[in-house]
Amino acid sequence: MLDPRVLRDADDVAAHLAATCFAPTDDLPVRGAVGLEAEMFVLHTRDRRRSDLEELVAAVGAADGVVAQGGSERPRWLSADGQVTEEPGGQLELITDPEPTLASALDRLDGLATAIEPCLDAAGLALAGAGLDPFHPAEGLGVQLDLPRYRAMGTYFGRRGTNGQALMCASASLQINLDLGPPAMAVDRWLVANLAAPLVVATFANSPTSEAVNGRALAWARLDPTRTGVPALIAPGVDDPVAHLLWDVMRADVMLVSRGTEMSPGRPGWTFGDWVRDGHPEHGRPTTADVDMHLSTLFPEVRLRGFLEVRGVDQLPRRWRAAPAVLLTGLLYDPATTTAARALLEDVRRDLPRLQGRAVRRGLTDPLVWDLAGPLWELAMDGARRLGEDWVGARWMDTADAFLDRFTRRRRHPADEQRDLRRRSPAEALEWSR
């Protein structure tokens, strides 16, 4: 790793972002790699209590082929299919390495779940797929990993007057990581991923609340609007991902400052742009390491990290988890589909945050959201078919089509089924979420 460099002005920040966050190269294939990160709640099957850290460590550690890794601040296990880690509130996260095909990525994720679920069952525990904990309000949950980063984040959120630390413990998503592709494709891929973000939030909503079909997205938007949601895309017609990312980076409040082993919280109203312009009496001038830390504390629906990290998918029950991955790769890895999707969505650049708000609250029942989402996902399904059964996986393609039939084509969401079951029987709701 290169030594951190001091950032003197916005041009220095932009140069670092261009080198690290958006640097497509000619040797990247159009049909790139796929990585998956699936967060899930771990609940007691008898009374739906959240598991504690000791129970989780014991259960996962007993799984065949899963080996505990030392030297980390958080529990971490490796297997032939990927790695397993714990999130702040005790959520379990299954992570695959970047795989050359979607089929292999989904097979790896499925293999991780298959390896650990018998041991969880034996301990009376179950993995639950939902965007928000279906049975516990965020305010009643505590951080299980007492780490400097999470302590500092909790202090920062407290200064905003929000319980952000609790929300970190109460939310779970499926992150889909996709390559930028070669330069000729990368800008369109980035743009379409962002323009489609509200439709992703609506279609895969699985966190119903009294206010929204996607309560997870609404809660994160309220938590800290300087670092969450969708980009304003303030310069429609300017297709420069680095320029847009620079604007987001500079306007966002500083959440964390790392100096040696110390992690200090920022404060609302002190932006990274302020730090670059004025320096700081205690922390000095920011460096490239500081902007990297800052980037890790931004939580947009699509995060640019040298690849595209699509973050808007609520966690789903295992049987539906492949659907968003199939549809998003069909949308972004098939060039004809990406081109058609850009034409369909170009007009929403004028007010993307407004579309996001409608998608979060009403989902596919909103007329504007439906007029875009309906045709978009049919385009994406066609794109997945062009990618081919060998690359996508025949059974995973069938899962995506079945998801569209059960939910999207009927203007329904997984959140609707979850809400109905929670009203009827919490035990059935837990079984549904597995």
XYZ file of C-alpha atoms in Angstrom:
434
model
C 0.000 0.000 0.000
C 1.299 3.451 -0.889
C 1.947 5.926 1.902
C -0.967 8.347 2.349
C -0.588 11.653 0.547
C -1.852 14.992 1.842
C -4.815 16.373 -0.097
C -4.316 20.048 -0.857
C -7.518 20.776 -2.775
C -10.497 19.261 -4.601
C -8.326 18.441 -7.613
C -6.185 16.181 -5.416
C -9.312 14.442 -4.137
C -10.621 13.989 -7.680
C -7.314 12.512 -8.842
C -7.384 9.963 -6.016
C -11.005 9.023 -6.761
C -10.164 8.592 -10.437
C -7.286 6.270 -9.586
C -9.102 4.152 -7.007
C -12.889 4.317 -7.563
C -13.398 4.647 -11.312
C -10.517 3.326 -13.376
C -11.931 0.996 -16.050
C -9.316 -0.683 -18.235
C -9.381 -2.255 -21.681
C -8.533 -5.679 -20.277
C -11.753 -5.882 -18.250
C -14.358 -8.097 -19.967
C -17.862 -6.826 -20.690
C -19.205 -9.853 -18.833
C -17.221 -9.359 -15.659
C -16.967 -11.037 -12.291
C -19.745 -11.173 -9.687
C -19.380 -10.996 -5.913
C -22.201 -11.385 -3.377
C -22.540 -10.283 0.257
C -25.650 -11.505 2.077
C -26.497 -10.236 5.574
C -29.094 -12.166 7.587
C -30.587 -12.085 11.048
C -30.014 -15.065 13.326
C -33.066 -15.803 15.466
C -34.141 -18.445 17.957
C -36.779 -20.565 16.263
C -38.765 -21.082 19.479
C -39.351 -17.464 20.523
C -37.689 -15.420 17.732
C -35.112 -13.836 20.054
C -31.933 -12.583 18.426
C -28.947 -14.830 19.020
C -26.025 -13.524 21.027
C -22.400 -13.545 19.951
C -21.391 -16.638 21.928
C -24.248 -18.733 20.523
C -23.459 -17.660 16.989
C -19.731 -18.335 17.261
C -20.343 -21.792 18.697
C -22.899 -22.765 16.051
C -20.959 -21.561 13.010
C -17.698 -22.968 14.357
C -19.239 -26.444 14.392
C -20.005 -26.439 10.653
C -18.123 -28.886 8.443
C -15.540 -27.254 6.214
C -15.816 -23.862 7.947
C -12.571 -22.805 9.661
C -12.256 -19.961 12.174
C -9.671 -17.309 11.305
C -7.744 -15.617 14.071
C -6.150 -12.193 14.052
C -9.353 -10.312 13.324
C -11.340 -7.982 15.576
C -14.570 -9.678 14.519
C -15.490 -13.359 14.211
C -14.557 -14.649 10.768
C -14.630 -18.082 9.160
C -13.411 -19.337 5.792
C -14.632 -22.220 3.638
C -14.150 -23.380 0.078
C -17.194 -21.308 -0.900
C -16.215 -17.995 0.687
C -16.240 -16.422 4.125
C -18.641 -15.846 6.986
C -18.460 -12.807 9.269
C -20.601 -11.103 11.887
C -22.063 -7.616 11.534
C -22.389 -5.108 14.430
C -25.746 -6.331 15.725
C -25.070 -10.028 15.357
C -26.273 -10.361 11.768
C -24.415 -13.078 9.912
C -22.863 -12.135 6.585
C -22.027 -14.660 3.857
C -19.475 -13.376 1.330
C -18.293 -14.897 -1.921
C -15.074 -14.028 -3.692
C -15.508 -12.433 -7.135
C -16.573 -15.295 -9.378
C -16.189 -15.477 -13.200
C -19.870 -16.347 -13.707
C -23.076 -15.511 -11.925
C -23.871 -19.220 -11.671
C -20.682 -19.915 -9.711
C -21.250 -16.910 -7.411
C -24.783 -18.032 -6.588
C -23.649 -21.636 -6.166
C -20.960 -20.472 -3.720
C -23.439 -18.399 -1.722
C -25.825 -21.326 -1.607
C -22.985 -23.600 -0.522
C -22.133 -21.319 2.405
C -25.738 -21.373 3.606
C -25.933 -25.141 3.193
C -22.753 -25.601 5.275
C -23.859 -23.603 8.304
C -27.630 -24.077 8.436
C -27.551 -27.627 9.956
C -25.428 -26.392 12.866
C -27.712 -23.412 13.388
C -30.717 -25.744 13.338
C -29.084 -27.954 15.954
C -28.624 -24.913 18.178
C -32.269 -23.864 17.737
C -31.322 -20.961 15.480
C -32.434 -19.914 12.007
C -31.248 -17.469 9.349
C -33.978 -14.941 8.544
C -33.981 -12.964 5.310
C -35.525 -9.488 5.693
C -34.459 -5.871 5.192
C -35.334 -4.944 8.781
C -35.589 -7.238 11.765
C -39.243 -8.339 11.524
C -39.676 -8.903 15.265
C -37.588 -6.321 17.131
C -37.596 -2.519 16.888
C -34.203 -1.009 16.151
C -34.210 0.968 19.402
C -34.173 -2.237 21.435
C -31.093 -3.697 19.765
C -27.512 -3.255 20.866
C -24.131 -3.543 19.192
C -22.529 -6.927 19.841
C -19.120 -6.069 18.390
C -17.458 -3.527 20.666
C -14.971 -2.110 18.172
C -13.480 1.413 17.919
C -15.168 2.028 14.555
C -18.638 1.223 15.862
C -18.124 3.203 19.082
C -17.116 6.274 17.071
C -20.006 5.805 14.651
C -22.407 5.598 17.587
C -21.075 8.874 18.977
C -21.407 10.563 15.590
C -24.995 9.389 15.121
C -25.788 10.524 18.656
C -24.624 13.998 17.679
C -27.094 13.910 14.804
C -29.886 13.051 17.220
C -30.490 9.678 15.566
C -30.052 6.132 16.757
C -27.914 5.084 13.820
C -26.028 2.477 15.781
C -29.330 0.665 16.426
C -30.249 0.811 12.746
C -26.948 -0.861 11.878
C -28.081 -3.716 14.116
C -31.617 -3.879 12.694
C -30.996 -3.860 8.938
C -29.768 -6.418 6.423
C -29.180 -6.287 2.687
C -27.950 -8.321 -0.248
C -25.028 -6.512 -1.890
C -24.262 -7.375 -5.502
C -20.764 -6.416 -6.687
C -20.227 -5.984 -10.421
C -17.221 -4.996 -12.510
C -17.132 -1.659 -14.324
C -16.147 -3.311 -17.594
C -14.043 -1.682 -20.311
C -14.071 2.116 -20.753
C -16.606 1.982 -23.595
C -19.137 0.331 -21.248
C -18.243 1.678 -17.814
C -20.002 5.055 -17.863
C -23.298 3.629 -19.113
C -23.075 0.828 -16.556
C -22.493 3.285 -13.713
C -25.263 5.591 -14.907
C -27.876 2.869 -15.403
C -27.076 1.321 -12.032
C -27.791 4.680 -10.382
C -30.882 5.493 -12.435
C -32.308 2.042 -11.709
C -31.557 2.290 -7.977
C -35.053 3.463 -6.940
C -36.580 0.617 -8.957
C -34.263 -1.865 -7.210
C -35.365 -0.476 -3.830
C -39.030 -0.857 -4.806
C -38.897 -4.253 -6.527
C -36.929 -6.081 -3.830
C -38.526 -4.333 -0.852
C -38.762 -6.687 2.119
C -38.933 -4.331 5.114
C -42.538 -3.151 5.492
C -43.378 -0.430 8.020
C -46.419 1.758 8.585
C -44.856 4.404 6.349
C -43.109 2.506 3.606
C -42.867 -0.708 1.644
C -39.083 -0.387 2.068
C -38.595 0.699 5.649
C -34.860 -0.040 5.509
C -34.262 2.500 2.752
C -36.464 5.078 4.493
C -34.647 4.634 7.792
C -31.209 4.995 6.198
C -32.341 8.088 4.276
C -33.471 9.732 7.500
C -30.375 8.678 9.365
C -27.960 11.004 7.584
C -29.028 12.456 4.220
C -25.483 13.699 3.551
C -24.319 10.113 2.929
C -27.318 7.938 2.002
C -29.854 7.420 -0.800
C -29.375 8.186 -4.473
C -27.179 10.866 -6.073
C -28.760 14.140 -7.107
C -26.925 13.798 -10.464
C -26.632 17.573 -10.351
C -25.220 17.852 -13.860
C -27.517 15.920 -16.215
C -25.725 15.453 -19.502
C -22.311 15.362 -17.791
C -21.372 11.700 -17.813
C -18.378 11.811 -15.497
C -18.689 9.414 -12.549
C -15.671 10.966 -10.815
C -17.204 14.460 -10.946
C -20.429 13.193 -9.401
C -18.588 11.144 -6.773
C -16.407 14.142 -5.904
C -19.511 16.218 -5.258
C -20.939 13.526 -2.981
C -17.637 13.079 -1.133
C -17.099 16.784 -0.522
C -20.644 17.554 0.679
C -20.891 14.600 3.110
C -20.196 15.183 6.786
C -17.065 13.576 8.205
C -18.139 10.595 10.321
C -14.799 9.104 11.379
C -11.185 10.234 11.645
C -8.527 7.555 12.095
C -5.161 8.436 13.563
C -2.998 5.464 14.466
C -5.038 3.196 16.712
C -7.457 6.002 17.630
C -10.844 6.403 15.939
C -12.507 9.768 16.521
C -16.078 10.728 15.582
C -16.801 13.672 13.335
C -19.688 16.057 13.829
C -22.713 17.054 11.767
C -22.061 20.116 9.647
C -18.318 19.501 9.272
C -17.987 18.224 5.711
C -15.062 16.591 3.992
C -14.966 19.655 1.732
C -14.490 21.815 4.846
C -11.618 19.609 5.951
C -9.920 19.809 2.554
C -10.338 23.580 2.400
C -9.498 24.539 5.981
C -7.640 21.648 7.572
C -8.331 20.843 11.220
C -6.577 22.073 14.386
C -6.316 18.559 15.845
C -6.344 16.224 12.822
C -4.307 18.367 10.411
C -4.925 18.172 6.697
C -6.711 15.134 5.236
C -4.794 12.482 3.343
C -5.673 9.860 0.776
C -6.138 7.444 3.706
C -8.711 9.840 5.161
C -10.718 10.010 1.965
C -10.638 6.204 1.772
C -12.024 6.048 5.324
C -14.620 8.672 4.407
C -15.715 6.655 1.374
C -16.271 3.627 3.608
C -18.783 5.662 5.640
C -20.922 6.706 2.662
C -23.973 4.486 2.229
C -25.553 5.238 -1.169
C -27.750 2.751 -3.002
C -24.856 2.251 -5.452
C -21.319 2.642 -4.147
C -18.417 3.194 -6.558
C -15.364 1.289 -5.285
C -13.395 0.427 -8.404
C -16.444 -1.722 -9.097
C -20.178 -1.192 -8.581
C -21.517 -2.218 -5.188
C -25.302 -2.333 -5.574
C -26.667 -1.896 -2.031
C -30.400 -1.295 -2.544
C -31.642 -4.890 -2.300
C -33.366 -5.834 0.945
C -32.304 -9.243 2.174
C -34.705 -11.907 0.883
C -35.590 -15.467 1.920
C -33.066 -17.934 0.570
C -35.367 -19.239 -2.172
C -35.593 -15.752 -3.776
C -32.034 -14.529 -3.204
C -30.858 -15.245 -6.745
C -33.530 -13.098 -8.408
C -31.977 -9.636 -7.961
C -28.540 -10.940 -8.965
C -29.891 -12.454 -12.178
C -31.855 -9.329 -13.079
C -29.041 -6.894 -12.281
C -26.445 -8.822 -14.254
C -28.915 -9.073 -17.152
C -29.401 -5.316 -16.899
C -25.736 -4.325 -16.648
C -23.687 -7.103 -18.259
C -25.641 -7.348 -21.523
C -24.703 -4.254 -23.591
C -27.943 -4.126 -25.597
C -29.978 -4.178 -22.387
C -27.880 -1.469 -20.759
C -28.327 0.769 -23.809
C -32.095 0.218 -23.872
C -32.334 0.797 -20.112
C -30.485 4.099 -20.376
C -32.967 5.291 -22.999
C -35.879 4.223 -20.779
C -34.518 5.908 -17.650
C -32.745 8.998 -19.004
C -35.539 11.389 -18.058
C -35.426 10.447 -14.365
C -32.023 12.117 -14.072
C -33.912 15.374 -13.628
C -35.219 14.372 -10.207
C -33.842 11.032 -9.114
C -34.290 11.662 -5.351
C -38.013 12.290 -5.895
C -38.364 8.955 -7.693
C -36.480 7.332 -4.822
C -38.932 8.749 -2.302
C -41.912 7.397 -4.228
C -40.243 3.999 -4.657
C -39.416 3.721 -0.954
C -42.903 4.569 0.268
C -45.231 3.017 -2.305
C -43.044 0.718 -4.353
C -44.584 -0.729 -7.491
C -48.042 0.592 -6.599
C -46.808 4.080 -7.481
C -47.762 4.739 -11.146
C -44.455 6.376 -12.115
C -42.376 3.688 -10.426
C -44.407 0.957 -12.114
C -44.219 2.580 -15.564
C -40.441 2.321 -15.327
C -39.945 -0.856 -13.317
C -42.314 -3.025 -15.346
C -40.482 -2.621 -18.664
C -37.044 -2.384 -17.043
C -37.191 -5.843 -15.496
C -38.527 -7.399 -18.686
C -35.511 -5.898 -20.458
C -33.270 -7.281 -17.712
C -34.784 -10.760 -17.967
C -34.184 -10.741 -21.720
C -30.617 -9.618 -21.054
C -30.089 -12.496 -18.627
C -31.303 -14.941 -21.263
C -28.788 -13.526 -23.729
C -26.022 -14.029 -21.175
C -26.939 -17.704 -21.382
C -27.817 -20.542 -19.045
C -24.183 -21.611 -18.648
C -23.174 -18.179 -17.346
C -26.319 -17.345 -15.356
C -27.322 -20.867 -14.313
C -30.569 -22.417 -15.512
C -32.070 -22.846 -12.052
C -31.169 -19.308 -11.058
C -32.737 -17.946 -14.237
C -35.905 -19.877 -13.375
C -35.833 -18.332 -9.891
C -35.725 -14.808 -11.340
C -38.608 -15.478 -13.713
C -40.643 -17.039 -10.882
C -39.934 -13.982 -8.699
C -41.224 -11.686 -11.424
C -44.350 -13.843 -11.775
C -45.067 -13.998 -8.062
C -44.333 -10.376 -7.223
C -43.257 -7.839 -9.817
C -45.668 -8.575 -12.648
C -48.488 -8.370 -10.089
C -47.131 -5.077 -8.689
C -46.403 -6.777 -5.392
C -43.280 -7.037 -3.226
C -41.876 -9.591 -0.779
C -42.768 -6.976 1.851
C -46.456 -7.593 1.151
C -46.190 -11.300 1.975
C -44.044 -10.614 5.021
C -46.522 -8.032 6.347
C -49.501 -10.368 5.884
C -47.762 -13.245 7.656
C -46.575 -11.122 10.575
C -50.159 -10.055 11.195
C -51.417 -13.639 11.038
C -48.653 -15.591 12.739
C -45.131 -14.508 13.754
C -44.036 -18.155 13.694
C -45.181 -18.483 10.075
C -43.438 -15.212 9.238
C -40.162 -16.569 10.571
C -40.571 -19.795 8.595
C -41.348 -17.762 5.444
C -38.179 -15.701 5.878
C -35.835 -18.724 5.974
